[in-house]
Short mmCIF file of C-alpha atoms and ligand atoms in Angstrom, two decimals:
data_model
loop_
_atom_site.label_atom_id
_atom_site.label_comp_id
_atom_site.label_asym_id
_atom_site.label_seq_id
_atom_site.Cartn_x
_atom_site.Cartn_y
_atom_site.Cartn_z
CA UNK A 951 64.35 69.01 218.62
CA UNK A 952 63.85 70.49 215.39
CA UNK A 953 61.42 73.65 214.66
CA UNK A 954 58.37 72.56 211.54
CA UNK A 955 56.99 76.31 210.35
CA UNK A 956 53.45 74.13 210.60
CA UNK A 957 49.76 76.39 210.45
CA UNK A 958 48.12 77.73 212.70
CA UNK A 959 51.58 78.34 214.51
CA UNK A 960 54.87 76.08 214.20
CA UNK A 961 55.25 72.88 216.49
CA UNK A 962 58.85 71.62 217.96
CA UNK A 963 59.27 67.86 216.89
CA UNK A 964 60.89 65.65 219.29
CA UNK A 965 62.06 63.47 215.74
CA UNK A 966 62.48 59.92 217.88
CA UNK A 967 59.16 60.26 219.26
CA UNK A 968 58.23 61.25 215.75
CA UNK A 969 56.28 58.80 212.77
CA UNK A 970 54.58 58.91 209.59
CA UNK A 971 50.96 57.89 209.37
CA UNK A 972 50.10 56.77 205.36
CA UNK A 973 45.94 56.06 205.66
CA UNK A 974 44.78 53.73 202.96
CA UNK A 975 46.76 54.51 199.74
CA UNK A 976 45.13 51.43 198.33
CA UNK A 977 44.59 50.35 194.64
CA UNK A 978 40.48 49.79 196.00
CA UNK A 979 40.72 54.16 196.36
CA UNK A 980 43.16 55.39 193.45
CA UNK A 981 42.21 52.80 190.72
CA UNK A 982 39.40 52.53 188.71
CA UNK A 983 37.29 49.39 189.80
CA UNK A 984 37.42 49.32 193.44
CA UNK A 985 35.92 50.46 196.17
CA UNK A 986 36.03 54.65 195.65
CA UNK A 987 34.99 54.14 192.09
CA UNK A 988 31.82 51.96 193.40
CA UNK A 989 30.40 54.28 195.15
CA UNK A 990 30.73 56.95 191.97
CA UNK A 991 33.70 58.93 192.84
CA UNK A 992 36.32 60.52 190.30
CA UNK A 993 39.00 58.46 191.42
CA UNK A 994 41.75 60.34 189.10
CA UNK A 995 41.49 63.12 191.67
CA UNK A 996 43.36 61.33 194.21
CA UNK A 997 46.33 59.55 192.06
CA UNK A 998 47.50 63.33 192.24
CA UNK A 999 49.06 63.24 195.63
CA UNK A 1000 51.39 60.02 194.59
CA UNK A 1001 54.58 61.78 193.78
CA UNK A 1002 54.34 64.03 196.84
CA UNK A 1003 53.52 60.91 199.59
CA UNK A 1004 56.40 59.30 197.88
CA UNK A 1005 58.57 61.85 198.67
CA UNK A 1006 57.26 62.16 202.19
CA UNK A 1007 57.89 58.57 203.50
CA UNK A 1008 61.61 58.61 201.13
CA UNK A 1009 62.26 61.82 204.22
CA UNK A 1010 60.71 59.42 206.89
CA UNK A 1011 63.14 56.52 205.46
CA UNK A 1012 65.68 58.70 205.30
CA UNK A 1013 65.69 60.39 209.06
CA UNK A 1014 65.57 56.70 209.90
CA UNK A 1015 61.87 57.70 211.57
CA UNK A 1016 58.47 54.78 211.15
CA UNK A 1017 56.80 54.81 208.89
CA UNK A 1018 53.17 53.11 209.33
CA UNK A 1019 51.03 52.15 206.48
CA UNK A 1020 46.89 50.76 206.74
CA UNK A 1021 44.54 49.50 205.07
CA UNK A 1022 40.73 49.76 205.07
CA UNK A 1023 39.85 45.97 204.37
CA UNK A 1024 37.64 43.26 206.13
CA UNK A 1025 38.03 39.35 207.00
CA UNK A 1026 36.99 37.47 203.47
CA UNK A 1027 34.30 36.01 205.49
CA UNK A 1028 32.88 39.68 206.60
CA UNK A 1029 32.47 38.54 210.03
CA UNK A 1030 34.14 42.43 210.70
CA UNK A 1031 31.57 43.93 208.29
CA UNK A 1032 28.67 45.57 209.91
CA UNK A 1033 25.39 45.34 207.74
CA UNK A 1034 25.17 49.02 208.32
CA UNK A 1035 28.04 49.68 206.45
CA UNK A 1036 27.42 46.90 203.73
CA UNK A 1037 24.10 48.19 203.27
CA UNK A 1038 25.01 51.74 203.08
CA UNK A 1039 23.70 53.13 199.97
CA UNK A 1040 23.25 52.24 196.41
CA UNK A 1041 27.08 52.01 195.21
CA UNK A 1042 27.70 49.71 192.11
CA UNK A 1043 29.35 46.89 193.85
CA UNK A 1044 29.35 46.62 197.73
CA UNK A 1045 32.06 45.44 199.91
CA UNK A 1046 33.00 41.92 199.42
CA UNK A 1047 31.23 41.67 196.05
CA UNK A 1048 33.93 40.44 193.22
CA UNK A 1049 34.91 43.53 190.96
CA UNK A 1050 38.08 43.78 188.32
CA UNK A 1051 40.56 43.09 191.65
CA UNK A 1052 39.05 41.21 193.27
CA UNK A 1053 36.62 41.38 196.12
CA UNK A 1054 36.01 45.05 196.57
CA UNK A 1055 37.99 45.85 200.21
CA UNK A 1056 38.81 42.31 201.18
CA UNK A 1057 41.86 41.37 203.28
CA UNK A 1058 44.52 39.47 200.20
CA UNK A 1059 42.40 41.25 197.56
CA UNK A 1060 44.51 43.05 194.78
CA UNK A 1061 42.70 45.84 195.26
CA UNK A 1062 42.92 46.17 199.02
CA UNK A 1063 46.55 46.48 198.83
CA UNK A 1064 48.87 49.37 198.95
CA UNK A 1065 49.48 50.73 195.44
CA UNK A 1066 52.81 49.60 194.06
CA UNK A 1067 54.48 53.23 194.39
CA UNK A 1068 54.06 53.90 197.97
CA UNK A 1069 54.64 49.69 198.77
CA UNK A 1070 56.24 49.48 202.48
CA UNK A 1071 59.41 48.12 202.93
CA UNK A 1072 60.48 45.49 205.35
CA UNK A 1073 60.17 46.70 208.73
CA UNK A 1074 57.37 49.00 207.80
CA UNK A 1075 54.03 48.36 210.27
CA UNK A 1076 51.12 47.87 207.72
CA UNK A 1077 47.88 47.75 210.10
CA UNK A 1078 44.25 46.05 208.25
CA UNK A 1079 41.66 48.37 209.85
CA UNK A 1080 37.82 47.59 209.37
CA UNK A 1081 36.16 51.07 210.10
CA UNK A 1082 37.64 55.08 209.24
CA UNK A 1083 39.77 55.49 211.99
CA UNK A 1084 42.72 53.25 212.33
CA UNK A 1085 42.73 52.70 216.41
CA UNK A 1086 39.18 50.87 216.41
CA UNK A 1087 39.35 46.97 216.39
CA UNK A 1088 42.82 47.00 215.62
CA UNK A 1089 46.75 47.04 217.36
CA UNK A 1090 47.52 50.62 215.98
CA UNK A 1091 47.26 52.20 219.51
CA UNK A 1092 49.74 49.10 220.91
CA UNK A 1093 52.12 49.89 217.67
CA UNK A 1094 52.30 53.81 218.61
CA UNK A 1095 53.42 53.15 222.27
CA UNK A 1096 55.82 50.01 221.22
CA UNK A 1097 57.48 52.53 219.19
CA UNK A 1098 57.28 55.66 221.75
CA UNK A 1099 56.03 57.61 219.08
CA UNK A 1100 54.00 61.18 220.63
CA UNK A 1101 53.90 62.91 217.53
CA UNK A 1102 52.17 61.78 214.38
CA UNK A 1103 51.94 63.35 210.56
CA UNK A 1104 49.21 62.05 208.14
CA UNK A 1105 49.06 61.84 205.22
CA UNK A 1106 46.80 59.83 202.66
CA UNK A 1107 43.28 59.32 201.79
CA UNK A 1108 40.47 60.98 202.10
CA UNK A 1109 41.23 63.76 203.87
CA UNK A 1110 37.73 64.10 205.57
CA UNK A 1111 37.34 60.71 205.91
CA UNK A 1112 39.99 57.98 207.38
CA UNK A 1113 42.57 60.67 208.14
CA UNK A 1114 40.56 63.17 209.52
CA UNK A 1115 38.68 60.60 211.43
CA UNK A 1116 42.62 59.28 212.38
CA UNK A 1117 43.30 62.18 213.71
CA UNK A 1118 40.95 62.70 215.58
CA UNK A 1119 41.40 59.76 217.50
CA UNK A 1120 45.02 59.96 218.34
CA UNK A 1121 44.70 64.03 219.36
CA UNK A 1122 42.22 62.37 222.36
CA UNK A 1123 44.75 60.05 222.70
CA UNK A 1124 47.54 62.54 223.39
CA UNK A 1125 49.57 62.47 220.24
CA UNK A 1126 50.45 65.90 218.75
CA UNK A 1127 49.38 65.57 215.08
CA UNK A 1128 50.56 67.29 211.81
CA UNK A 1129 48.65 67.05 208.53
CA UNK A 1130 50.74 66.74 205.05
CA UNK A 1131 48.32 69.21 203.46
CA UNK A 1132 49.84 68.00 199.82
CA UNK A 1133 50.31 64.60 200.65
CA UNK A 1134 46.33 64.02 201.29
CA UNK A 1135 43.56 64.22 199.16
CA UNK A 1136 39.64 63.74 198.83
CA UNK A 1137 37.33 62.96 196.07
CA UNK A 1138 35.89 66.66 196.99
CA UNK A 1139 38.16 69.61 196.84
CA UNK A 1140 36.05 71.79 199.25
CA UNK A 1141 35.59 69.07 201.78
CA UNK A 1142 39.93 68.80 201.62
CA UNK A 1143 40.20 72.19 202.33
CA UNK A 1144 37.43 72.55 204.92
CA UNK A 1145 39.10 69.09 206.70
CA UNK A 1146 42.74 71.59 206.94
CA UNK A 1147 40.65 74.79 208.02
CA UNK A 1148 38.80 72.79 210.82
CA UNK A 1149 42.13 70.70 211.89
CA UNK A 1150 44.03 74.08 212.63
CA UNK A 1151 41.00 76.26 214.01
CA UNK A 1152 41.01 77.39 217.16
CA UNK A 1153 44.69 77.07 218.16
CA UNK A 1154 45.19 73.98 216.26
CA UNK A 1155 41.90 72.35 217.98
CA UNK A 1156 42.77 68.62 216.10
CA UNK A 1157 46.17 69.82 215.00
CA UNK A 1158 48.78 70.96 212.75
CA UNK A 1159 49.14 71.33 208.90
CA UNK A 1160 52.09 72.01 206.85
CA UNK A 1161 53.84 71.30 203.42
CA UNK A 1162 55.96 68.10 202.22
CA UNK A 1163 58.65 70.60 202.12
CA UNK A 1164 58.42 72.31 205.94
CA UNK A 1165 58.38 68.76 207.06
CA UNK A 1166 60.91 67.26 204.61
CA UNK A 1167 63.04 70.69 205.75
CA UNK A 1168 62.16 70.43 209.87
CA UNK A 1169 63.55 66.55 208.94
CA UNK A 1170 66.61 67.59 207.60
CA UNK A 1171 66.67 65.76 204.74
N1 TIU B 1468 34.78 57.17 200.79
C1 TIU B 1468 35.77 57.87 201.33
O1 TIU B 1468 35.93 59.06 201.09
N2 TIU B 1468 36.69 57.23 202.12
C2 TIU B 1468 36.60 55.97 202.62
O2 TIU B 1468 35.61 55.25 202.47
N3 TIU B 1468 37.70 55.47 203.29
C3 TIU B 1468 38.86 56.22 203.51
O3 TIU B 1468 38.85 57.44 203.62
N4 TIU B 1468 40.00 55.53 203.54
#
């Protein structure tokens, strides 16, 4: 066991029952081009949390803990593409339309994979997930148990949206979760910071939040 000084109030990890959640750090949400950018976001916002993720999953590698990497992409033939979410809108390209990498958030796509600094490494779980949250339509929940993993930190992007969503899921699944508060990151500041507020409300009501550093330290590495 091993103390993390985590907000509201600090959470004993059981580190083998402990992984490392990385939601969607995909070229289609950092780059210019892809899928964030279509539907008219700053994208430059979130390439700041690179260099902190990185060293976030380096502590995960290091402890010898999972890491588990996914991506928000769909079949190239859209059959996992609701029209509601295709039609959402008035972005600049929709999904599956053919942009500067490719089709925008399509399965083999350059700009559906993981950006080249925060690539997995063999071993690493990388899990192709068609809506927010990573446990609908897809083996994440059979991945979690097959690994005896209870407790979870996220990190990644957006904050509000796939993690937060992420999270949600897996606290009503019984895993005790912990936000990287500078390893996440949405195209709107005040809906980052609200995400964090409303995760650790209320006795951590979703869950925990703390620093690269507490968990890096609580890691000892
Ligand atoms: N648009 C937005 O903020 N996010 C997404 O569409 N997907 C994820 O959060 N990965």
């Amino acid at each position: 066991m091993a103390t993390l000084a985590a907000d509201p109030f600090p959470i004993e990890l059981d580190l083998p029952a402990l992984g490392l959640v990385v939601i969607d750090m995909q070229r289609d949400f950092v780059e210019a081009g892809g899928f964030g950018a279509s539907l008219g976001n700053d994208v430059g916002l979130l390439r700041a949390i690179i260099p902190t993720t990185a060293r976030l999953i380096a502590g995960f590698r290091e402890a010898g803990l999972p890491v588990i990497h996914t991506r928000e992409c769909h079949r190239p033939d859209l059959s996992d593409l609701p029209p509601a979410k295709r039609d959402r809108g008035n972005p600049a390209l929709r999904i599956g339309d053919e942009g500067p990498m490719g089709r925008i958030l399509i399965a083999g796509e350059p700009g559906a994979d993981i950006i080249p600094e925060l690539y997995p490494i063999e071993g690493e779980t990388v899990i192709d997930k068609p809506g927010k949250g990573a446990f609908y339509a897809t083996p994440f929940g059979e991945v979690l148990k097959a690994k005896g993993l209870r407790q979870l930190v996220f990190a990644g992007v957006t904050t509000e949206v796939c993690v937060q969503t992420t999270m949600r899921e897996a606290n009503d699944r019984g895993f005790e979760c912990i936000l990287a508060t500078d390893a996440t990151e949405s195209y709107f500041p005040a809906f980052k910071q609200a995400a964090i507020e409303m995760i650790r409300a209320q006795g951590a009501i979703v869950g925990w939040t703390a620093t690269t550093d507490q968990i890096r330290e609580a890691l000892g590495v």
